[in-house]
XYZ file of C-alpha atoms in Angstrom:
651
model
C -15.408 -27.026 22.650
C -16.127 -27.659 19.066
C -18.366 -25.367 16.754
C -21.238 -27.235 15.134
C -23.761 -26.482 12.501
C -25.430 -25.323 14.923
C -25.382 -22.448 17.175
C -25.997 -22.758 21.138
C -29.850 -23.305 21.580
C -30.308 -24.568 18.191
C -33.117 -27.111 17.733
C -32.067 -30.764 16.076
C -35.667 -29.208 13.540
C -33.461 -26.257 13.031
C -30.100 -28.023 12.485
C -32.139 -30.337 9.595
C -33.242 -26.402 7.803
C -30.040 -25.045 7.855
C -28.218 -28.183 6.875
C -30.908 -28.330 3.239
C -30.043 -24.914 2.982
C -26.968 -25.446 1.348
C -28.643 -28.045 -0.934
C -30.591 -26.518 -4.238
C -33.806 -25.307 -3.887
C -36.370 -24.314 -6.575
C -38.091 -20.398 -5.899
C -41.563 -20.211 -7.179
C -41.356 -17.645 -9.883
C -43.675 -14.952 -11.500
C -46.783 -16.443 -13.454
C -46.192 -14.620 -16.937
C -50.333 -13.893 -16.776
C -49.159 -11.320 -14.546
C -46.818 -9.570 -17.564
C -48.528 -6.716 -19.559
C -48.622 -7.635 -23.234
C -45.812 -5.123 -23.826
C -43.609 -7.000 -21.693
C -44.850 -10.517 -22.624
C -43.991 -9.150 -26.051
C -40.501 -8.268 -24.789
C -39.617 -11.975 -23.068
C -40.693 -13.403 -26.292
C -38.065 -11.347 -28.149
C -35.488 -11.377 -26.049
C -36.377 -15.441 -26.125
C -35.943 -15.519 -29.365
C -32.380 -13.541 -28.722
C -31.309 -16.063 -26.336
C -31.397 -18.530 -29.257
C -29.678 -16.744 -31.817
C -27.304 -16.167 -29.312
C -26.762 -20.139 -28.445
C -25.771 -20.691 -32.143
C -24.147 -17.271 -32.823
C -21.444 -17.932 -29.408
C -19.811 -20.918 -30.259
C -18.912 -19.905 -33.749
C -17.342 -16.811 -31.920
C -15.625 -18.851 -30.001
C -14.088 -21.375 -32.955
C -13.162 -17.634 -34.611
C -11.087 -17.026 -31.387
C -9.783 -19.603 -31.212
C -8.791 -20.284 -34.509
C -7.538 -16.954 -35.204
C -6.095 -15.426 -31.435
C -4.576 -11.932 -31.098
C -0.810 -11.018 -30.638
C 0.136 -11.132 -26.953
C -0.310 -8.306 -25.273
C 2.680 -6.949 -23.466
C 1.252 -4.557 -21.332
C 2.917 -1.553 -20.477
C 2.165 -1.575 -16.797
C 2.452 -5.252 -16.625
C 5.909 -7.615 -15.176
C 5.050 -10.135 -18.779
C 2.055 -10.419 -21.405
C -1.082 -10.602 -20.428
C -1.819 -14.494 -18.170
C -4.546 -16.512 -20.162
C -5.991 -19.541 -18.180
C -3.681 -22.532 -19.327
C -0.635 -20.725 -17.552
C -1.989 -19.981 -14.161
C -1.062 -21.146 -10.998
C -3.180 -22.748 -8.394
C -1.991 -23.143 -4.244
C -3.046 -26.439 -3.368
C -6.135 -26.676 -2.268
C -8.925 -29.405 -1.126
C -8.015 -31.621 1.977
C -6.299 -32.830 3.338
C -3.970 -30.582 2.456
C -0.886 -29.047 5.002
C -0.420 -25.343 4.696
C 2.338 -22.959 6.795
C 0.817 -21.466 9.704
C 1.342 -19.397 12.892
C 1.661 -20.805 16.601
C -1.043 -17.910 18.295
C 1.313 -18.158 21.939
C 4.955 -18.281 19.679
C 4.573 -14.938 17.996
C 3.182 -12.831 20.908
C 6.408 -13.832 22.772
C 8.793 -12.860 19.151
C 6.414 -9.829 19.292
C 7.051 -8.445 22.636
C 10.568 -9.316 22.296
C 10.990 -7.480 19.192
C 9.130 -4.578 20.933
C 11.168 -4.790 24.331
C 14.653 -4.315 22.228
C 15.491 -8.171 23.245
C 15.229 -8.988 19.304
C 15.653 -7.275 15.882
C 13.530 -6.305 13.795
C 15.364 -8.627 11.119
C 14.334 -11.116 12.561
C 10.464 -11.060 11.229
C 12.443 -10.894 7.895
C 14.839 -13.586 8.339
C 13.787 -15.876 11.195
C 10.242 -16.896 10.687
C 9.009 -16.636 14.001
C 6.809 -18.841 15.328
C 5.919 -20.669 11.712
C 4.303 -24.497 11.896
C 3.210 -26.926 9.669
C -1.254 -27.112 9.705
C -3.421 -29.743 8.282
C -6.512 -29.127 6.261
C -8.849 -31.751 6.592
C -12.510 -33.203 7.380
C -13.535 -33.837 10.550
C -17.474 -34.739 11.941
C -19.113 -33.014 8.985
C -16.796 -29.534 9.299
C -13.400 -28.732 7.305
C -10.936 -27.812 10.054
C -7.290 -26.344 10.528
C -5.230 -28.530 12.982
C -1.895 -27.392 14.040
C 1.069 -28.665 16.908
C 3.221 -26.114 17.898
C 6.696 -27.806 19.986
C 5.852 -25.482 23.204
C 2.916 -24.624 23.128
C 0.739 -27.843 22.080
C -2.086 -28.398 19.259
C -4.540 -25.606 18.473
C -7.858 -26.474 16.276
C -10.163 -23.906 14.629
C -13.039 -24.620 11.725
C -13.171 -23.514 8.088
C -16.384 -24.382 7.004
C -19.776 -26.081 8.566
C -20.080 -27.094 5.132
C -17.608 -29.329 3.319
C -20.141 -29.226 0.203
C -19.849 -25.917 0.290
C -15.975 -24.809 0.657
C -15.663 -27.659 -2.373
C -17.704 -25.447 -4.813
C -15.818 -22.487 -3.533
C -12.113 -23.467 -4.306
C -13.822 -25.293 -7.751
C -14.096 -22.284 -8.895
C -10.762 -20.310 -8.314
C -9.230 -19.049 -11.543
C -5.977 -18.849 -10.517
C -3.512 -17.026 -9.513
C -2.504 -13.229 -10.936
C 0.756 -12.248 -11.564
C 3.692 -13.002 -9.654
C 5.160 -9.865 -8.405
C 8.364 -9.640 -8.084
C 10.350 -8.596 -5.435
C 11.228 -5.646 -4.357
C 11.854 -3.158 -0.952
C 8.617 -2.358 -0.407
C 7.453 -6.394 -0.060
C 10.171 -7.419 1.838
C 8.726 -8.653 5.002
C 9.740 -12.338 4.613
C 7.603 -15.171 4.796
C 4.533 -12.310 5.595
C 5.677 -10.636 1.989
C 2.965 -10.497 -1.124
C 3.594 -12.222 -3.700
C 0.959 -13.316 -6.112
C -1.697 -10.679 -8.371
C -1.593 -6.587 -8.225
C -4.158 -5.940 -5.210
C -7.214 -4.142 -5.101
C -7.596 -2.373 -2.184
C -4.918 -0.158 -1.144
C -5.257 0.589 2.780
C -3.762 3.716 4.429
C -4.052 4.149 8.588
C -4.236 8.077 8.934
C -4.254 7.787 12.776
C -4.693 5.261 15.796
C -6.560 7.781 17.131
C -10.357 7.127 17.511
C -13.818 8.548 18.262
C -15.438 4.698 19.679
C -13.871 2.010 22.218
C -15.639 -0.797 20.018
C -15.102 -4.702 20.558
C -13.978 -5.857 18.337
C -11.162 -3.582 16.833
C -8.301 -4.690 14.452
C -6.139 -2.155 15.515
C -7.054 -1.810 19.604
C -7.405 2.091 19.098
C -7.261 4.338 21.839
C -5.350 1.850 24.144
C -1.886 1.144 23.295
C -0.569 4.208 25.111
C 0.971 6.604 22.144
C -0.404 8.158 19.365
C 0.423 7.072 15.262
C -0.547 9.496 12.977
C 0.883 10.256 9.418
C 2.049 13.606 8.388
C 1.029 15.069 5.158
C 4.747 13.743 3.901
C 4.225 10.209 4.878
C 0.542 9.927 2.705
C 2.177 11.360 0.165
C 5.325 9.010 0.361
C 3.213 6.256 0.654
C 1.334 7.059 -2.015
C 4.053 7.328 -4.359
C 5.454 4.497 -3.444
C 3.005 2.663 -4.474
C 3.097 3.780 -7.757
C 6.046 1.912 -8.312
C 4.787 -0.992 -7.490
C 4.634 -3.646 -9.935
C 2.557 -4.541 -11.432
C 1.402 -1.273 -11.973
C -2.365 -1.566 -11.104
C -5.728 0.533 -10.697
C -6.945 0.285 -6.765
C -9.607 1.456 -4.997
C -7.477 3.345 -2.040
C -9.195 2.838 1.513
C -8.860 5.927 4.270
C -8.831 3.794 7.384
C -7.751 3.915 10.940
C -8.418 4.840 14.350
C -11.055 6.523 12.735
C -9.430 8.875 9.684
C -11.687 11.406 9.135
C -9.725 12.636 12.984
C -6.582 13.437 10.548
C -5.973 16.422 9.969
C -5.307 15.754 6.091
C -7.949 13.755 5.474
C -9.675 15.817 2.306
C -6.296 16.542 1.180
C -5.878 12.682 1.696
C -8.494 12.465 -1.144
C -8.009 14.233 -3.248
C -3.938 13.419 -3.835
C -5.074 9.939 -3.956
C -7.192 11.042 -6.584
C -4.464 13.789 -8.180
C -2.121 10.893 -8.545
C -4.396 9.058 -10.748
C -6.361 5.958 -8.619
C -9.832 6.244 -9.700
C -11.338 5.311 -6.821
C -10.735 6.297 -3.133
C -12.943 5.579 -0.173
C -12.751 5.268 3.607
C -13.509 3.385 6.535
C -15.564 5.032 8.876
C -17.849 4.722 12.179
C -19.801 7.071 10.727
C -19.944 9.567 13.568
C -18.471 12.868 11.448
C -20.437 11.913 8.801
C -23.409 12.229 10.455
C -22.641 15.132 12.523
C -20.836 17.433 9.882
C -23.269 17.588 6.253
C -20.858 20.141 4.799
C -17.873 17.746 6.003
C -19.629 15.113 3.396
C -19.681 17.492 0.884
C -16.244 18.840 1.054
C -15.180 15.438 0.909
C -16.815 14.657 -2.248
C -15.671 17.612 -3.822
C -12.051 16.467 -2.725
C -13.399 13.248 -4.734
C -14.585 10.482 -2.280
C -16.252 8.401 -4.204
C -17.265 5.128 -0.902
C -17.418 5.049 2.446
C -17.213 1.273 4.614
C -19.117 2.365 6.984
C -18.975 0.140 9.827
C -22.416 -1.487 10.637
C -23.645 -3.927 12.925
C -27.747 -4.372 12.433
C -31.061 -2.786 11.966
C -31.611 -1.139 15.918
C -30.101 1.258 18.426
C -29.908 -2.532 20.405
C -27.909 -4.280 17.733
C -24.658 -1.834 18.132
C -25.366 -1.954 21.854
C -21.846 -3.796 21.914
C -20.379 -0.690 20.759
C -20.672 1.440 23.810
C -23.118 4.320 21.721
C -26.995 4.523 22.876
C -27.983 5.962 19.708
C -25.664 4.383 17.344
C -28.245 3.190 14.220
C -29.788 6.622 14.020
C -25.752 7.790 14.052
C -25.715 5.332 10.637
C -29.160 6.455 9.578
C -27.935 9.523 9.601
C -24.662 9.342 7.718
C -25.936 7.452 4.632
C -28.384 10.095 4.387
C -26.102 12.939 4.706
C -23.692 11.105 2.361
C -25.845 10.171 -0.365
C -27.184 14.078 -0.521
C -23.264 14.704 -0.988
C -23.317 11.928 -3.879
C -21.222 9.527 -1.891
C -21.755 5.901 -2.285
C -22.337 3.612 1.011
C -20.924 -0.153 1.798
C -21.667 -1.339 4.321
C -18.994 -2.989 6.751
C -20.627 -5.780 8.548
C -18.391 -7.913 11.560
C -20.200 -10.667 12.308
C -19.752 -12.483 15.496
C -21.711 -15.720 16.592
C -24.119 -15.209 18.933
C -23.820 -10.978 18.553
C -25.337 -9.971 15.997
C -24.944 -12.986 13.615
C -29.205 -12.527 13.924
C -28.842 -9.356 11.690
C -27.554 -10.944 8.172
C -31.059 -10.910 6.525
C -32.382 -7.892 8.383
C -29.408 -6.123 6.965
C -29.530 -7.145 3.487
C -33.134 -5.918 3.734
C -31.881 -2.811 4.570
C -29.974 -2.842 2.008
C -32.466 -3.085 -0.611
C -34.671 -1.121 1.361
C -31.949 1.850 0.886
C -30.386 0.474 -2.648
C -30.431 4.054 -3.887
C -27.825 4.752 -1.739
C -26.298 1.822 -0.927
C -23.910 -0.401 -3.336
C -22.390 -3.179 -1.312
C -23.085 -4.818 1.959
C -19.620 -6.879 2.889
C -20.093 -9.189 5.905
C -16.763 -9.680 7.673
C -16.833 -12.733 9.301
C -14.721 -11.541 12.799
C -11.164 -12.044 13.552
C -9.523 -12.471 16.317
C -6.944 -10.354 16.529
C -6.135 -6.631 18.356
C -8.526 -6.245 21.728
C -9.741 -9.860 20.938
C -6.277 -11.799 20.507
C -5.831 -13.654 23.613
C -9.422 -14.590 23.656
C -10.413 -17.501 25.486
C -11.077 -21.234 23.657
C -14.151 -21.846 24.186
C -15.404 -17.945 23.858
C -13.472 -18.211 20.711
C -15.585 -21.542 19.375
C -19.143 -20.426 20.781
C -18.467 -17.120 18.666
C -16.530 -17.959 15.352
C -18.259 -17.683 12.581
C -17.336 -18.881 9.063
C -18.412 -17.954 5.420
C -19.776 -21.113 4.956
C -22.628 -19.882 8.200
C -23.166 -16.568 6.330
C -24.094 -18.400 2.682
C -26.363 -19.959 4.707
C -28.111 -17.647 7.370
C -28.928 -15.034 3.850
C -30.799 -17.985 2.693
C -32.211 -18.911 5.881
C -32.739 -15.283 6.990
C -33.958 -13.414 3.791
C -35.767 -16.334 2.467
C -33.877 -16.443 -0.740
C -30.515 -17.659 -2.665
C -29.090 -21.081 -2.625
C -25.712 -21.095 -1.263
C -24.654 -24.172 -3.400
C -25.500 -21.717 -7.011
C -25.577 -18.241 -5.776
C -21.963 -17.882 -4.149
C -18.434 -17.897 -5.246
C -15.484 -16.755 -4.497
C -14.660 -12.849 -4.358
C -11.860 -13.616 -7.377
C -14.420 -15.403 -10.038
C -15.157 -12.266 -11.386
C -11.285 -12.092 -12.101
C -12.827 -13.157 -16.119
C -14.298 -9.594 -16.220
C -10.777 -7.751 -14.842
C -9.169 -9.726 -17.643
C -11.672 -8.315 -20.180
C -10.871 -4.664 -19.454
C -7.019 -5.031 -19.674
C -7.935 -6.570 -23.387
C -9.288 -3.370 -24.192
C -7.157 -1.383 -21.939
C -4.291 -2.185 -24.549
C -0.638 -2.089 -24.104
C -0.458 1.621 -23.901
C -2.325 2.591 -20.478
C -0.904 3.370 -17.475
C -2.457 1.062 -14.534
C -3.917 -2.337 -15.094
C -7.527 -3.141 -14.701
C -8.507 -3.508 -10.912
C -8.836 -7.221 -10.021
C -9.625 -9.343 -6.823
C -7.143 -12.125 -6.972
C -7.725 -13.095 -3.662
C -7.758 -16.751 -2.487
C -10.806 -18.816 -2.367
C -10.849 -18.622 1.314
C -10.293 -16.075 2.072
C -14.058 -14.511 -0.167
C -17.154 -15.007 -1.276
C -19.833 -12.645 -2.938
C -23.506 -13.152 -4.294
C -25.098 -10.866 -6.568
C -29.190 -9.411 -5.675
C -30.609 -7.178 -9.014
C -32.745 -4.364 -7.103
C -34.955 -1.743 -8.409
C -34.022 1.430 -6.292
C -37.642 2.912 -7.208
C -39.954 0.397 -6.559
C -37.433 -2.358 -4.234
C -38.613 -5.471 -6.524
C -35.812 -7.945 -6.694
C -34.007 -11.060 -7.109
C -30.715 -12.965 -6.627
C -29.131 -12.716 -9.819
C -28.543 -16.662 -10.021
C -32.472 -16.822 -10.795
C -32.383 -15.363 -14.329
C -28.883 -15.971 -15.755
C -26.076 -18.656 -15.465
C -22.565 -16.999 -13.768
C -20.711 -19.820 -14.199
C -21.299 -20.084 -17.664
C -20.886 -16.380 -18.357
C -17.643 -16.844 -16.302
C -16.022 -19.313 -18.480
C -17.115 -17.588 -21.372
C -15.521 -14.252 -20.549
C -12.185 -15.973 -19.605
C -12.234 -17.462 -23.851
C -12.741 -14.003 -24.564
C -10.217 -12.464 -22.638
C -8.313 -14.901 -23.889
C -8.226 -14.587 -27.570
C -6.716 -11.759 -27.075
C -8.408 -9.928 -30.258
C -9.976 -6.197 -30.493
C -12.618 -4.185 -28.964
C -15.414 -5.545 -31.383
C -14.579 -8.811 -30.923
C -14.644 -8.764 -27.435
C -17.040 -6.405 -26.720
C -19.446 -9.043 -29.129
C -18.265 -11.444 -27.086
C -19.471 -10.235 -23.617
C -23.061 -9.338 -25.374
C -23.719 -13.262 -26.748
C -22.254 -14.399 -23.641
C -24.967 -12.764 -21.728
C -27.376 -13.346 -24.196
C -27.549 -17.264 -24.443
C -26.686 -17.553 -20.460
C -29.649 -15.700 -19.654
C -33.313 -16.954 -18.805
C -35.715 -14.485 -19.811
C -38.788 -16.516 -18.226
C -36.896 -15.656 -15.088
C -35.716 -12.706 -14.983
C -37.892 -9.776 -12.300
C -41.122 -8.018 -14.549
C -38.975 -4.695 -15.878
C -35.813 -6.169 -15.978
C -34.486 -7.609 -19.385
C -32.002 -8.350 -21.664
C -30.791 -5.369 -22.521
C -30.550 -3.511 -19.260
C -28.410 -6.970 -18.031
C -26.065 -6.337 -20.820
C -25.387 -2.874 -20.562
C -25.311 -3.143 -16.761
C -22.567 -5.888 -17.121
C -20.431 -3.298 -19.213
C -20.971 -0.231 -17.544
C -19.392 -2.623 -14.403
C -16.485 -3.902 -15.754
C -15.319 -0.333 -17.033
C -16.161 -1.251 -20.549
C -17.647 1.783 -22.003
C -16.776 4.961 -23.260
C -13.567 6.611 -24.149
C -12.023 6.308 -20.690
C -12.133 1.914 -20.419
C -12.240 1.104 -16.880
C -12.841 4.584 -15.294
C -16.491 3.785 -14.750
C -18.087 5.916 -11.530
C -21.076 3.286 -11.243
C -24.588 2.712 -12.223
C -26.256 4.584 -9.193
C -28.004 7.483 -11.831
C -27.640 5.644 -15.263
C -29.544 2.423 -14.352
C -33.118 2.210 -12.115
C -31.947 -1.422 -11.186
C -29.046 -2.026 -9.264
C -26.254 -4.784 -8.702
C -26.183 -4.771 -4.784
C -23.235 -6.957 -3.934
C -23.331 -8.885 -0.558
C -19.656 -9.996 -0.252
C -18.274 -12.476 2.422
C -14.424 -11.428 3.163
C -13.117 -13.109 6.858
C -9.725 -11.725 8.056
C -7.349 -14.076 9.587
C -6.384 -14.512 12.508
C -3.255 -16.357 14.445
C -6.111 -19.088 15.255
C -6.977 -19.807 11.312
C -3.469 -18.612 9.909
C -2.719 -19.771 6.490
C 0.764 -18.319 4.845
C -1.323 -19.360 0.850
C -3.597 -16.693 1.240
C -1.375 -13.760 2.770
C 1.166 -14.410 -0.301
C -1.811 -13.705 -2.544
C -3.411 -10.860 -0.168
C -5.391 -8.114 -2.462
C -5.507 -5.809 0.496
C -1.863 -4.569 0.672
C -1.382 -1.867 3.889
C 0.906 0.971 2.602
C 2.992 1.705 5.136
C 6.384 3.262 6.361
C 7.578 0.002 5.607
C 5.852 -0.917 2.657
C 3.240 -2.581 1.334
C 2.397 -4.942 3.682
C -0.499 -7.868 3.850
C -3.848 -7.321 5.517
C -3.249 -10.119 7.329
C 0.338 -10.022 7.688
C 0.066 -6.252 8.959
C -3.255 -6.861 11.609
C -2.795 -10.655 12.767
C 0.172 -12.351 11.518
C 3.072 -11.850 13.333
C 2.745 -8.497 14.542
C 3.868 -5.428 11.860
C 1.552 -3.179 13.114
C 2.438 -3.064 16.855
C 5.705 -3.067 15.148
C 5.645 -0.200 13.160
C 3.356 1.929 14.497
C 5.612 1.766 17.924
C 8.726 2.538 15.689
C 7.415 5.707 14.573
C 4.698 6.813 16.519
C 4.168 10.465 16.878
C 3.725 10.945 20.529
C 3.142 9.645 23.685
C -0.859 9.412 24.538
C -0.481 12.441 27.296
C 1.795 14.890 25.290
C -0.096 13.982 22.191
C -3.182 15.385 24.443
C -1.095 18.177 26.053
C 0.333 19.908 22.437
C -2.839 19.088 20.200
C -5.844 18.881 23.252
C -8.451 15.920 23.493
C -11.053 14.665 21.043
C -14.204 13.402 22.249
C -14.541 9.266 22.884
C -17.837 8.068 23.074
C -17.400 5.013 25.514
C -20.140 4.732 27.654
C -23.426 4.549 26.175
C -24.715 7.815 26.168
C -26.698 9.015 22.957
C -24.469 11.427 20.771
C -26.033 14.543 19.646
C -27.356 14.606 15.814
C -28.335 17.859 13.354
C -32.042 17.806 13.698
C -32.910 15.165 16.150
C -32.871 11.226 15.483
C -34.318 10.918 11.611
C -37.302 9.376 11.627
C -38.377 5.860 12.131
C -39.477 3.764 9.009
C -41.661 1.376 8.824
C -39.811 -1.988 7.914
C -41.342 -4.909 5.919
C -40.384 -8.212 7.111
C -40.327 -9.066 3.057
C -39.930 -6.853 0.403
C -40.969 -7.160 -2.834
C -38.654 -10.456 -3.986
C -39.751 -10.906 -7.558
C -41.548 -14.190 -7.287
């Protein structure tokens, strides 16, 4: 049973509409006569500024090329700042060959190590379960095929639009630094080999107060508790500072449910104390909903973001999570976190045929709540943890790719163009390169940088007015692709702050289309906001806390992050991982830890705190909500808000 462009029950007419979504569509814009006199005057001034910038930028670029700055060797980096021509690339396009895993061999090896029949060193030195895989086009899809001499052939879909995947791979800007080998990254072919990382994930506990499916961890089901001690927490964070390149990352505390750890608040504070600007947690939101004072305690410790698990815009959309009023819980958590000054990222595991119809409504919900929500991160399902033994029939029926996501956002939201508006997450790296130049050689940390493989993640940006909820896709009124090329040129010139900042401003101006911008949003706001988002304002470059309070308009980032599983595993992605897991055995790629050869199960078993029965005897039981019951909320359920089917899309 193979995946198709359509899902079960789709008509041929809808299939044609879905295919058309990947082609450029013209979205009607606002009639100039509807603008106020003042707005029209500002638009004329902006048009003059755009023309001036189109003339000035080539001169600025020529100056940078003729007299580039000296090569900068930052204190935090193993080599001088990398310029575009010096970057390496993985093999992209198709057909191509890569290294993958046999799903069955991996499970057999893992069981042998857990039982003591095979030493742990086999994972480092033996390359267990590795097979060659072919990535190729077949019947209008991009697929991965691999054959194990023992267990036969495996196939899975990577994209339902070759054209879309080709665009994403074309826009990949190249790898970051090659990472020096170290004892913290000694995991054989599962080792991270490139880049600095952007999100350091630390699982505080494998305990959870829910019984979700899907679940990376298989929480509450493994028979033992793995919970970090305070010494473990501090050691992992201290060790992370020794990794080269020494990088500024977002530290994410996860689990299980990290708020169950007695060290949660102290861990947040310690991460800030050792120098990390952004600390976040991945949570189901229950404790934040039930205990408003806990939100304030977390904020006081330095918590900036909550990655809130979110499946849809109704309680019915969350039924598979086995809590009756879970959407009400999410709304209450969002309100409590906002009151405490903590931003929310909606994190949506998308399963085809389960909640893929919620993609558009979730973005609409984020737009309606754009004063509280900064990002929507869609994560196409990874069949691991509780779903590792999924049947082939169910896997093919429920597989959801990044190309599905780009299509569904366009179809369900009624805006965005897949072949114009979506970029690989790593395409944003020129912003980080600009910040690295501004930081200079004497800083302790490099900028946060998302240098993942183009098959890992994609993103697009909407601009939304937090007060009126008017919004539009950013690519409607600025040529983002050209801006990224310009910023790479500015960074590569390696000149001083004045040259860099003027280059950024000129690029934004020359690529701005004032006649297509939302009413009330202009070039000045765009330049100020981009500089702020890049962390290039004020004396402490790179430390920006975001634009929530400073600007009336917000960049709402819509991301797709597709974690691997054993059926589509690609070691070229693993070695470029930007989400290292901080563990008692060093820093391990997110996918190698959760979905690869089995590092999670092995490390947790090696360092388990106690058997579940012994833990309960000593610490007591914590509640687990898993029978469809409603959770009690302070003040009762939040008041229902009348949702508009279409928001104030600026047209």
